PDB file of C-alpha atoms in Angstrom:
ATOM      1  CA  MET A  10       4.927   3.998 -28.354  1.00 64.00           C
ATOM      2  CA  PRO A  11       0.825   4.898 -26.539  1.00 75.00           C
ATOM      3  CA  LEU A  12       0.070   2.668 -24.561  1.00 76.00           C
ATOM      4  CA  SER A  13      -2.809   0.273 -25.368  1.00 89.00           C
ATOM      5  CA  GLU A  14      -5.963   0.530 -22.443  1.00 88.00           C
ATOM      6  CA  GLU A  15      -4.801  -3.213 -21.132  1.00 89.00           C
ATOM      7  CA  HIS A  16      -1.840  -1.379 -20.284  1.00 89.00           C
ATOM      8  CA  LYS A  17      -3.728   1.584 -18.920  1.00 89.00           C
ATOM      9  CA  ARG A  18      -5.348  -0.842 -16.369  1.00 91.00           C
ATOM     10  CA  ARG A  19      -2.768  -2.970 -15.575  1.00 94.00           C
ATOM     11  CA  ARG A  20      -1.258  -0.207 -14.320  1.00 94.00           C
ATOM     12  CA  GLY A  21      -4.005   1.207 -12.852  1.00 94.00           C
ATOM     13  CA  ARG A  22      -4.643  -2.049 -10.832  1.00 96.00           C
ATOM     14  CA  ASN A  23      -0.425  -2.593 -10.385  1.00 97.00           C
ATOM     15  CA  ILE A  24      -1.085   1.355  -8.123  1.00 97.00           C
ATOM     16  CA  LEU A  25      -3.883   0.424  -6.790  1.00 98.00           C
ATOM     17  CA  LEU A  26      -2.132  -2.540  -4.455  1.00 98.00           C
ATOM     18  CA  GLY A  27       1.036  -0.811  -4.075  1.00 98.00           C
ATOM     19  CA  ALA A  28      -0.922   1.602  -2.541  1.00 98.00           C
ATOM     20  CA  ALA A  29      -2.948  -0.569  -0.285  1.00 98.00           C
ATOM     21  CA  LEU A  30       0.302  -2.573   0.240  1.00 98.00           C
ATOM     22  CA  VAL A  31       1.877   0.372   1.525  1.00 99.00           C
ATOM     23  CA  GLY A  32      -1.248   1.912   3.559  1.00 98.00           C
ATOM     24  CA  LEU A  33      -0.967  -1.531   5.440  1.00 99.00           C
ATOM     25  CA  VAL A  34       3.857  -2.134   6.385  1.00 99.00           C
ATOM     26  CA  VAL A  35       1.592   1.856   7.912  1.00 99.00           C
ATOM     27  CA  LEU A  36      -0.797   0.298   9.484  1.00 98.00           C
ATOM     28  CA  PHE A  37       1.108  -1.919  10.660  1.00 98.00           C
ATOM     29  CA  TYR A  38       3.498  -0.309  12.274  1.00 98.00           C
ATOM     30  CA  VAL A  39       1.893   2.210  13.910  1.00 97.00           C
ATOM     31  CA  LEU A  40      -0.040  -1.136  15.929  1.00 97.00           C
ATOM     32  CA  THR A  41       3.855  -1.817  16.901  1.00 96.00           C
ATOM     33  CA  ILE A  42       4.274   1.819  18.291  1.00 96.00           C
ATOM     34  CA  VAL A  43       1.353   2.030  20.283  1.00 95.00           C
ATOM     35  CA  LYS A  44       0.928  -1.097  21.792  1.00 94.00           C
ATOM     36  CA  MET A  45       5.081  -0.631  22.522  1.00 94.00           C
ATOM     37  CA  LYS A  46       3.633   2.390  23.854  1.00 92.00           C
ATOM     38  CA  ALA A  47       0.926   0.808  26.314  1.00 86.00           C
ATOM     39  CA  GLY A  48       3.555  -2.096  27.431  1.00 81.00           C
ATOM     40  CA  VAL A  49       5.790   0.595  29.084  1.00 71.00           C
TER      41      VAL A  49
END
């Protein structure tokens, strides 16, 4: 079953949202590590 344009658009947006979410998680992780190292 071929994907319609709507499906392609939705999938692209979902991938973008997923990447943004992963980026935020990594950012918080790095900030936490830096704060812990600064506190020691």
